[in-house]
PDB file of C-alpha atoms in Angstrom:
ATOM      1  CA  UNK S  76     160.049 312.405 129.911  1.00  0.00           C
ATOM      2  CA  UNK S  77     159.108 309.735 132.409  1.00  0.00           C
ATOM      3  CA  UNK S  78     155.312 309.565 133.059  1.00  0.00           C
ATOM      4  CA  UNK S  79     153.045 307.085 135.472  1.00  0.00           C
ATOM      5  CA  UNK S  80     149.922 305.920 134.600  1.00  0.00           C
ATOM      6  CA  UNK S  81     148.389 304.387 138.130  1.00  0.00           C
ATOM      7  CA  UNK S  82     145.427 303.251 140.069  1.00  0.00           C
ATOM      8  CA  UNK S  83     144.415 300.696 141.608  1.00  0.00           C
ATOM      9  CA  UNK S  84     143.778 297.140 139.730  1.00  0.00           C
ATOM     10  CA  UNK S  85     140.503 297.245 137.620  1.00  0.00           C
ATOM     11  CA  UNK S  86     140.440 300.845 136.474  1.00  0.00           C
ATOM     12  CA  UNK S  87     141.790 300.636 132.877  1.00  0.00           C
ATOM     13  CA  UNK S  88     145.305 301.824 133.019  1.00  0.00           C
ATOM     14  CA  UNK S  89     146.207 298.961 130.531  1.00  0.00           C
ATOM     15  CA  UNK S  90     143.444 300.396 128.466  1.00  0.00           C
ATOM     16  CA  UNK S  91     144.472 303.591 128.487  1.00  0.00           C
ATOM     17  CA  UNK S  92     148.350 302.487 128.006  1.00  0.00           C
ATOM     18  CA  UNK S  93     147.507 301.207 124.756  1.00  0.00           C
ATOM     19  CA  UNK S  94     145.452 303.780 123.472  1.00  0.00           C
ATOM     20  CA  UNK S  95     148.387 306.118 124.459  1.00  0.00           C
ATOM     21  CA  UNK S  96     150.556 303.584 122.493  1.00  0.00           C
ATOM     22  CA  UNK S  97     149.344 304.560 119.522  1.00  0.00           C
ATOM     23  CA  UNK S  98     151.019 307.893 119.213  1.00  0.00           C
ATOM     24  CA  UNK S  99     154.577 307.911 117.356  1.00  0.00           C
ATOM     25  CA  UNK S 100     156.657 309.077 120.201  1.00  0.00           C
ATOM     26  CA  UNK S 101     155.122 307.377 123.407  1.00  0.00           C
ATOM     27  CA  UNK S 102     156.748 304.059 124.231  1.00  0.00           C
ATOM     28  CA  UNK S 103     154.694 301.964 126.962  1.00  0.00           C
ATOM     29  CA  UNK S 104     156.159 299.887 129.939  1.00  0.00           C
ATOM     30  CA  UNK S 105     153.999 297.642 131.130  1.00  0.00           C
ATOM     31  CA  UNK S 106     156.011 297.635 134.572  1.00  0.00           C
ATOM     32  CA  UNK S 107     153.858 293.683 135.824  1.00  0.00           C
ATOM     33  CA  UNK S 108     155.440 292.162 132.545  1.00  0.00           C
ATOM     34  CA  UNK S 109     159.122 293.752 132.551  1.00  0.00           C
ATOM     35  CA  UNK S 110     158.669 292.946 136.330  1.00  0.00           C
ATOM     36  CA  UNK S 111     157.949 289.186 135.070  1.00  0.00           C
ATOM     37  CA  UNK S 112     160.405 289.199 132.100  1.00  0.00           C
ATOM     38  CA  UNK S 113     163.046 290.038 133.633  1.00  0.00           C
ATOM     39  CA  UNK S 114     163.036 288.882 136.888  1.00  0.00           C
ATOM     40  CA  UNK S 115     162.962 291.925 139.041  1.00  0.00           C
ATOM     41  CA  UNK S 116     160.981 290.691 141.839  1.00  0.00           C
ATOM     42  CA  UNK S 117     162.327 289.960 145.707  1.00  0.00           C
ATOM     43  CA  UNK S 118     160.614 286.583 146.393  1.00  0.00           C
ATOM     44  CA  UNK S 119     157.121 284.886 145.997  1.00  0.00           C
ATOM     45  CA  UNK S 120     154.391 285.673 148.416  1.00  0.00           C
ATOM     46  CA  UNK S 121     153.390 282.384 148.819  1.00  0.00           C
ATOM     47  CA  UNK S 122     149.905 283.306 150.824  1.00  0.00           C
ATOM     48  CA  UNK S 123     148.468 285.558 148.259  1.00  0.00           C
ATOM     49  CA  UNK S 124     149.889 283.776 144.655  1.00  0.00           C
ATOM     50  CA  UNK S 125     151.848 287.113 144.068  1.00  0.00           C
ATOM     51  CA  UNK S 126     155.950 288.729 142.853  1.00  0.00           C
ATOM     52  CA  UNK S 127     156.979 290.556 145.418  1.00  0.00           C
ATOM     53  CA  UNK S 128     158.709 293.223 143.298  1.00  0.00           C
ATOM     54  CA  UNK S 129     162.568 294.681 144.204  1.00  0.00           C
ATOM     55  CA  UNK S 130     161.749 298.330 143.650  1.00  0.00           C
ATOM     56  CA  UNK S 131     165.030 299.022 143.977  1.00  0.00           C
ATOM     57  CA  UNK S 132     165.631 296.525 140.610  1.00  0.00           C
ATOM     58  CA  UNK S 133     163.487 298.039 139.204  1.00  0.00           C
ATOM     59  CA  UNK S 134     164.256 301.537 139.474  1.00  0.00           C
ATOM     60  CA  UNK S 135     167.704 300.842 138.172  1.00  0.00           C
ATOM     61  CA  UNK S 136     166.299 298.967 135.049  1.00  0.00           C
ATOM     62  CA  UNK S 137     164.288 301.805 133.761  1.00  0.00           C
ATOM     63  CA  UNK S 138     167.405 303.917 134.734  1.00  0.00           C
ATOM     64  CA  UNK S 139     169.191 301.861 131.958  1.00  0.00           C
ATOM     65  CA  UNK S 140     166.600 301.716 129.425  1.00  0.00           C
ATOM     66  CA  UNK S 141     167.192 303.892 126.156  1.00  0.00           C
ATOM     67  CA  UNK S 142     164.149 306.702 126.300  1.00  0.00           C
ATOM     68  CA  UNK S 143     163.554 309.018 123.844  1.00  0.00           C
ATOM     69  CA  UNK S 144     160.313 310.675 123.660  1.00  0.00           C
ATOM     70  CA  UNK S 145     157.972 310.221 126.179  1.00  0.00           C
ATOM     71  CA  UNK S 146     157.765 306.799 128.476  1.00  0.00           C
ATOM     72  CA  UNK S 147     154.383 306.160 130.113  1.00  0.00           C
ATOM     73  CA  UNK S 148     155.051 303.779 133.202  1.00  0.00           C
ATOM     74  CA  UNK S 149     151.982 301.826 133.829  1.00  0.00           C
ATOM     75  CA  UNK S 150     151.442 299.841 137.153  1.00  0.00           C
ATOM     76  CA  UNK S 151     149.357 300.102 140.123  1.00  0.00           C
ATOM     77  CA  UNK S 152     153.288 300.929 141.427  1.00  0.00           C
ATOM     78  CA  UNK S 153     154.222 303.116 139.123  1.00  0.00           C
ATOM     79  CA  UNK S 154     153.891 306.213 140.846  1.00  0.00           C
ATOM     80  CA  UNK S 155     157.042 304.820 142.500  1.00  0.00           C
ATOM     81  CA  UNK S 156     158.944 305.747 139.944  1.00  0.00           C
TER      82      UNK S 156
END
């Protein structure tokens, strides 16, 4: 089971993520650092310092992760997938 843990930036979902974390069969994806990591990201927006993020990337590398248990998604995009 795929969950998403979302809101906007401020409201403690990394928090939460890790508290979550602790449980034996929840495995966290902190979507900004896999974003990061492995490079799934469109281009630079130059104006505002920010990854522009290839959802479509993205989508397909959780597709191919290995999940067993439950995955908790956590992003302000999350909800998009």
């Amino acid at each position: 089971m795929r969950v998403a843990l979302t809101g906007t930036p401020g409201t403690g979902k990394t928090s939460v993520a890790e508290r979550l974390a602790e449980s034996e069969d929840v495995t966290v994806v902190h979507l900004n650092d896999a974003v990061r990591d492995h490079g799934l990201t469109e281009s630079t927006d130059e104006e505002r310092g920010s990854l522009v993020v290839d959802v479509d990337a993205v989508a397909e590398w959780l597709d191919g992760r290995d999940e067993t248990g439950t995955t908790v998604v956590e992003s302000h995009l999350a909800h998009l997938f």
